[in-house]
Each structure stands twice: as structure tokens, then as C-alpha cells.
Short mmCIF file of C-alpha atoms and ligand atoms in Angstrom, two decimals:
data_model
loop_
_atom_site.label_atom_id
_atom_site.label_comp_id
_atom_site.label_asym_id
_atom_site.label_seq_id
_atom_site.Cartn_x
_atom_site.Cartn_y
_atom_site.Cartn_z
CA VAL A 16 81.48 -78.38 32.78
CA ASP A 17 81.05 -74.65 33.24
CA GLY A 18 79.82 -73.46 36.60
CA PRO A 19 76.61 -71.45 36.83
CA GLN A 20 77.15 -67.85 35.75
CA HIS A 21 73.93 -66.51 37.16
CA ILE A 22 71.89 -67.62 40.19
CA ALA A 23 68.49 -66.10 40.99
CA ILE A 24 66.78 -66.56 44.35
CA VAL A 25 63.26 -66.06 45.71
CA MET A 26 64.23 -65.55 49.34
CA ASP A 27 61.03 -66.81 50.93
CA GLY A 28 60.15 -67.95 54.45
CA ASN A 29 61.41 -65.15 56.69
CA GLY A 30 58.07 -64.68 58.41
CA ARG A 31 57.64 -68.39 59.11
CA TRP A 32 61.20 -68.62 60.42
CA ALA A 33 60.35 -65.96 62.99
CA LYS A 34 56.95 -67.42 63.81
CA LYS A 35 58.51 -70.80 64.63
CA ARG A 36 60.60 -68.99 67.23
CA LEU A 37 57.67 -66.94 68.54
CA LEU A 38 59.39 -63.80 67.24
CA PRO A 39 57.82 -60.96 65.27
CA ARG A 40 57.96 -61.50 61.47
CA ASN A 41 60.36 -58.60 61.12
CA MET A 42 63.04 -60.52 63.02
CA GLY A 43 62.88 -63.08 60.23
CA HIS A 44 63.55 -60.33 57.69
CA LYS A 45 66.55 -59.23 59.74
CA GLN A 46 67.94 -62.76 59.74
CA GLY A 47 67.23 -62.87 56.02
CA VAL A 48 69.83 -60.16 55.48
CA GLU A 49 72.42 -62.38 57.21
CA ALA A 50 71.52 -65.25 54.89
CA LEU A 51 71.95 -62.92 51.92
CA ARG A 52 75.40 -61.87 53.14
CA ARG A 53 76.45 -65.55 53.40
CA THR A 54 75.07 -66.20 49.94
CA VAL A 55 76.98 -63.29 48.41
CA GLU A 56 80.19 -64.62 49.93
CA GLY A 57 79.37 -68.11 48.68
CA CYS A 58 78.81 -66.82 45.16
CA ILE A 59 82.16 -65.02 45.20
CA ALA A 60 83.86 -68.21 46.43
CA PHE A 61 82.15 -70.35 43.77
CA LYS A 62 82.92 -67.78 41.04
CA VAL A 63 79.29 -67.11 40.19
CA LYS A 64 79.18 -63.85 38.20
CA TYR A 65 75.59 -62.69 38.83
CA LEU A 66 73.31 -63.12 41.83
CA SER A 67 69.74 -61.79 41.52
CA VAL A 68 67.65 -61.78 44.66
CA TYR A 69 63.95 -61.01 45.07
CA VAL A 70 63.83 -58.45 47.87
CA PHE A 71 60.37 -56.92 47.41
CA SER A 72 57.76 -57.72 44.79
CA THR A 73 55.22 -55.44 43.13
CA GLU A 74 52.65 -57.49 45.09
CA ASN A 75 54.31 -57.08 48.49
CA TRP A 76 52.69 -53.62 48.92
CA LYS A 77 49.60 -55.61 49.96
CA ARG A 78 51.24 -56.39 53.31
CA PRO A 79 50.46 -54.39 56.45
CA ALA A 80 51.97 -50.89 56.32
CA GLU A 81 54.04 -51.70 59.39
CA GLU A 82 55.80 -54.60 57.65
CA VAL A 83 56.30 -52.66 54.40
CA GLY A 84 57.79 -49.82 56.45
CA PHE A 85 60.12 -52.22 58.23
CA LEU A 86 61.29 -53.75 54.95
CA MET A 87 62.00 -50.31 53.49
CA ALA A 88 63.91 -49.29 56.63
CA LEU A 89 65.85 -52.56 56.44
CA LEU A 90 66.75 -51.81 52.83
CA LYS A 91 67.97 -48.35 53.79
CA ASP A 92 70.00 -49.88 56.59
CA LEU A 93 71.44 -52.52 54.26
CA ILE A 94 72.62 -49.81 51.87
CA LYS A 95 74.22 -47.86 54.70
CA LYS A 96 75.86 -50.82 56.45
CA GLU A 97 76.60 -53.42 53.78
CA VAL A 98 77.53 -51.54 50.62
CA GLN A 99 80.99 -50.45 51.83
CA LYS A 100 81.77 -54.08 52.68
CA LEU A 101 80.42 -55.26 49.34
CA HIS A 102 82.56 -52.67 47.59
CA LYS A 103 85.68 -53.96 49.37
CA GLN A 104 84.80 -57.43 48.08
CA ALA A 105 84.57 -56.01 44.54
CA VAL A 106 80.81 -56.60 44.31
CA LYS A 107 78.88 -54.48 41.81
CA VAL A 108 75.47 -53.66 43.26
CA ARG A 109 72.43 -52.95 41.09
CA PHE A 110 68.82 -52.30 42.09
CA LEU A 111 66.29 -53.56 39.55
CA GLY A 112 62.60 -52.72 39.65
CA ASP A 113 60.34 -49.68 39.62
CA LEU A 114 62.36 -47.52 41.96
CA THR A 115 60.15 -44.45 41.43
CA ALA A 116 57.79 -45.79 44.11
CA LEU A 117 60.54 -45.75 46.74
CA ASP A 118 61.36 -42.86 49.08
CA VAL A 119 63.83 -40.21 47.93
CA ASP A 120 66.34 -41.14 50.62
CA ILE A 121 66.33 -44.78 49.48
CA ASN A 122 66.76 -43.59 45.91
CA GLU A 123 69.73 -41.46 46.97
CA GLY A 124 71.25 -44.47 48.71
CA ILE A 125 70.67 -46.58 45.61
CA SER A 126 72.37 -44.05 43.30
CA TRP A 127 75.30 -43.77 45.69
CA ALA A 128 75.69 -47.56 45.96
CA GLU A 129 75.42 -48.13 42.20
CA ASP A 130 77.91 -45.34 41.41
CA LEU A 131 80.40 -46.49 44.05
CA THR A 132 80.43 -50.10 42.90
CA GLN A 133 79.87 -49.75 39.16
CA SER A 134 83.37 -50.85 38.09
CA ASN A 135 83.57 -53.90 40.38
CA THR A 136 83.94 -57.27 38.70
CA ALA A 137 83.96 -60.07 41.32
CA LEU A 138 80.17 -60.48 41.41
CA GLN A 139 77.17 -58.47 40.25
CA LEU A 140 74.48 -58.45 42.92
CA ASN A 141 71.05 -57.53 41.56
CA LEU A 142 68.67 -56.52 44.33
CA MET A 143 65.18 -56.79 42.88
CA VAL A 144 63.07 -54.17 44.62
CA ASN A 145 59.49 -53.33 43.67
CA TYR A 146 60.12 -55.85 40.92
CA GLY A 147 57.49 -57.85 39.09
CA SER A 148 57.89 -59.65 35.78
CA LYS A 149 54.55 -58.61 34.36
CA MET A 150 55.20 -54.94 35.06
CA GLU A 151 58.70 -55.32 33.59
CA LEU A 152 57.37 -56.90 30.39
CA VAL A 153 54.67 -54.27 29.92
CA LYS A 154 57.23 -51.51 30.46
CA ALA A 155 59.55 -53.15 27.93
CA ALA A 156 56.78 -53.54 25.35
CA LYS A 157 55.83 -49.87 25.75
CA GLN A 158 59.46 -48.85 25.35
CA LEU A 159 59.72 -50.74 22.04
CA GLN A 160 56.42 -49.28 20.86
CA ASP A 161 57.39 -45.71 21.77
CA SER A 162 60.72 -46.00 19.96
CA ASN A 163 59.18 -47.77 16.96
CA GLN A 164 61.61 -50.64 17.35
CA PRO A 165 60.82 -53.91 15.63
CA ILE A 166 59.72 -56.53 18.15
CA SER A 167 62.19 -59.37 18.56
CA GLU A 168 63.41 -61.53 21.43
CA GLU A 169 66.65 -59.55 21.51
CA ALA A 170 64.86 -56.18 21.53
CA LEU A 171 62.48 -57.26 24.28
CA SER A 172 65.30 -58.74 26.39
CA GLY A 173 67.19 -55.50 25.93
CA ALA A 174 64.31 -53.46 27.26
CA LEU A 175 64.00 -55.43 30.52
CA PHE A 176 65.62 -54.34 33.80
CA THR A 177 67.99 -57.28 33.26
CA ALA A 178 69.26 -55.99 29.87
CA GLY A 179 72.77 -57.25 29.19
CA ILE A 180 72.68 -59.83 32.00
CA PRO A 181 72.72 -63.50 30.95
CA ASP A 182 69.60 -65.46 31.90
CA PRO A 183 69.83 -67.29 35.24
CA ASP A 184 71.23 -70.82 35.04
CA ILE A 185 69.74 -71.62 38.42
CA LEU A 186 66.58 -70.31 40.07
CA ILE A 187 66.17 -71.21 43.74
CA ARG A 188 63.07 -70.68 45.86
CA THR A 189 63.24 -71.35 49.59
CA GLY A 190 60.23 -71.60 51.88
CA GLY A 191 58.59 -74.71 50.42
CA ASP A 192 56.24 -73.14 47.89
CA HIS A 193 56.49 -74.24 44.27
CA ARG A 194 55.78 -71.05 42.37
CA LEU A 195 57.58 -68.08 40.82
CA SER A 196 55.41 -65.30 42.30
CA ASN A 197 56.03 -63.00 39.31
CA PHE A 198 59.85 -63.36 39.40
CA LEU A 199 61.86 -63.42 36.15
CA LEU A 200 59.14 -65.10 34.07
CA TRP A 201 60.90 -64.35 30.78
CA GLN A 202 64.48 -64.76 31.97
CA ALA A 203 63.85 -68.12 33.67
CA ALA A 204 62.57 -69.76 30.47
CA TYR A 205 65.41 -72.32 30.66
CA SER A 206 66.63 -71.95 34.24
CA GLU A 207 67.11 -75.05 36.34
CA LEU A 208 64.58 -74.74 39.14
CA PHE A 209 65.28 -75.67 42.75
CA PHE A 210 62.43 -75.52 45.27
CA LEU A 211 63.80 -75.96 48.77
CA ASP A 212 61.75 -76.68 51.87
CA MET A 213 64.10 -74.74 54.13
CA LEU A 214 63.27 -71.21 55.20
CA TRP A 215 65.44 -68.39 53.81
CA PRO A 216 67.18 -67.43 57.11
CA ASP A 217 68.43 -71.05 57.36
CA PHE A 218 70.11 -70.90 53.92
CA THR A 219 73.88 -71.44 54.19
CA GLN A 220 76.90 -71.71 51.92
CA ASP A 221 76.53 -75.50 52.19
CA THR A 222 73.01 -75.21 50.83
CA LEU A 223 74.36 -73.15 47.95
CA LYS A 224 77.09 -75.69 47.30
CA ASN A 225 74.57 -78.55 47.29
CA VAL A 226 72.43 -76.72 44.74
CA ILE A 227 75.43 -76.04 42.50
CA ASP A 228 76.51 -79.69 42.75
CA ALA A 229 72.98 -80.84 41.84
CA PHE A 230 72.93 -78.35 38.95
CA HIS A 231 76.04 -79.98 37.50
CA LYS A 232 74.23 -83.35 37.49
CA ARG A 233 71.28 -82.02 35.54
CA GLU A 234 71.18 -82.33 31.80
CA ARG A 235 70.25 -79.07 30.11
CA ARG A 236 68.90 -79.81 26.66
CA PHE A 237 67.32 -76.47 25.70
CA GLY A 238 64.85 -78.36 23.60
CA GLY A 239 67.48 -80.33 21.74
CA LEU A 240 68.65 -83.90 22.16
CA ASN A 241 71.42 -85.00 24.49
CA GLY A 242 74.75 -85.05 22.76
C1 IPE B 20 60.17 -63.35 52.06
O1 IPE B 20 59.72 -63.83 53.30
C2 IPE B 20 60.60 -61.92 52.15
C3 IPE B 20 59.70 -60.95 51.49
C4 IPE B 20 58.65 -61.26 50.78
C5 IPE B 20 60.02 -59.56 51.66
P1 IPE B 20 58.20 -63.74 53.70
O2 IPE B 20 57.99 -62.47 54.45
O3 IPE B 20 57.32 -63.91 52.53
O4 IPE B 20 58.08 -64.96 54.69
P2 IPE B 20 56.87 -65.98 54.77
O5 IPE B 20 56.68 -66.53 53.40
O6 IPE B 20 55.69 -65.21 55.25
O7 IPE B 20 57.34 -67.00 55.75
C1 IPE B 21 57.98 -63.69 46.89
O1 IPE B 21 57.56 -64.12 48.14
C2 IPE B 21 58.54 -62.30 46.98
C3 IPE B 21 59.84 -62.18 47.66
C4 IPE B 21 60.53 -63.16 48.19
C5 IPE B 21 60.38 -60.84 47.71
P1 IPE B 21 56.05 -63.92 48.64
O2 IPE B 21 56.01 -64.42 50.04
O3 IPE B 21 55.63 -62.52 48.42
O4 IPE B 21 55.25 -64.86 47.64
P2 IPE B 21 53.79 -65.47 47.76
O5 IPE B 21 52.89 -64.40 48.25
O6 IPE B 21 53.86 -66.60 48.74
O7 IPE B 21 53.48 -65.95 46.39
MG1 MG B 22 56.46 -65.51 51.64
#
């Protein structure tokens, strides 16, 4: 059987991880970056080609300004401190979402990171920032309308942020909630869903391996009958 080509993750539970330890929520976000680093390395080891992670949703602006500010600073820091390392590991980094709402300095960091890593082929890491599926679909529909393109599944797929990227084989959500929270609604039409009770900062390469093993035991029928 072929391994999963594309894994998508809703990295949820950072705040609760911190709360359990009587730490400020932001410390959970910091630990979340460590879990992401482990996951990237796991994906390289398991020869996964695309990893898409939900970093900040179009709805997350509703959080207190202090937390939003911390998350944006953390993102800036991640670009500064992690991208060189990712580049050495031949990871191609992409940022998907409405980036116009982000500060100019973050946008500069994003352009630098995407340019630096654009030819890398070990793994494509999609960092979904100010991403929401509904916004993405509306933007795509407008793009087709404005260019007078006939509407088709291919045309719509090609107008999403994820254009050219195969749909996720696996979609994981940590943190115990069983919902998508506006993540990849179109792209996850046939993804195998894994809802894990563990909090994102506790996610390890073993967790990833267990999910991939379980994925191989699932029967994907895509509406057909088993062969
Ligand atoms: C997910 O962790 C990270 C982001 C949404 C940025 P949360 O911050 O949602 O953590 P919980 O769900 O409150 O524990
Ligand atoms: C989803 O988590 C968004 C990210 C992980 C970036 P949320 O914590 O925002 O989701 P809800 O609010 O529980 O649905
Ligand atoms: Mg949450």
C-alpha cells in the first residue's frame, strides 16, 4: 500500500496544555512549536510529501489582543529561527491564507522563507495562517467569476490556496474536539479523519506513526465498492 502523501493537522489544545500546568496559555503555544518541529521531522522520516498545519484561523482574531499578538510574534520568531533549519532539511515552506492582514515584517519574512526554500523537495510544509475554508472558497469563486472561467471541480480546486497540492489523505485534530473549525472543508472531502484526545504539545513522532499505521488499516472506498 502507498503511504499517505499529504497529512493535515488541526493543532489544537495548546491553551489547555498550559492551563493543566498552571502556566499562561502562551507557554502552550511555545510548546506547540516544538511539537510541530517533531512532526516535520517525522513526516520527512515517513516520506510524507505534504504537511499542512492550521496555525491561525480566520476566526482566531476573536481572541484577546494579547494572545493574537503573542501568536504573531511567535510566527515571526519561527520564521527567523526555524526556516534555516528547515531549508537544510530540504523542506519547502509555504504560507497559505489571507496574508494581507498580517504585518509587513511578517510578510517580508514569509516572502524570504518561501523564496529560500522554493526548490526543496523532501517535504512541503504548508503553514495555514489567517486561513479559513469559507473565505478561501468565496475568494476562489470570485476569481473564476472575474476571469469568466467555466465552473468545474478542477477550476475551483485550482483557485484555492492549495492549488496543485493533492488532497490530504489524513486529517488529524488533537485536543479532543470533533470538528473541523473551518479547515480544508473542500480538500478533506475524502480524507481519513483522526480525532485525538491528546493535546497538541504532547504530540510525538510515535503518535504520528500510530496514526499512519491506523490509516493503512482503513479501507478507502471513495464511494465505490471494496475490490
Ligand atoms: C490551538 O490551541 C492553537 C491556536 C488556535 C492558535 P488553542 O489555543 O486553541 O488551545 P485550546 O484549544 O484553548 O486548549
Ligand atoms: C482551530 O482551533 C484553529 C487552529 C488550531 C489554528 P480553535 O481552538 O480555534 O477551534 P475552536 O474554536 O475550538 O473551534
Ligand atoms: Mg482550541
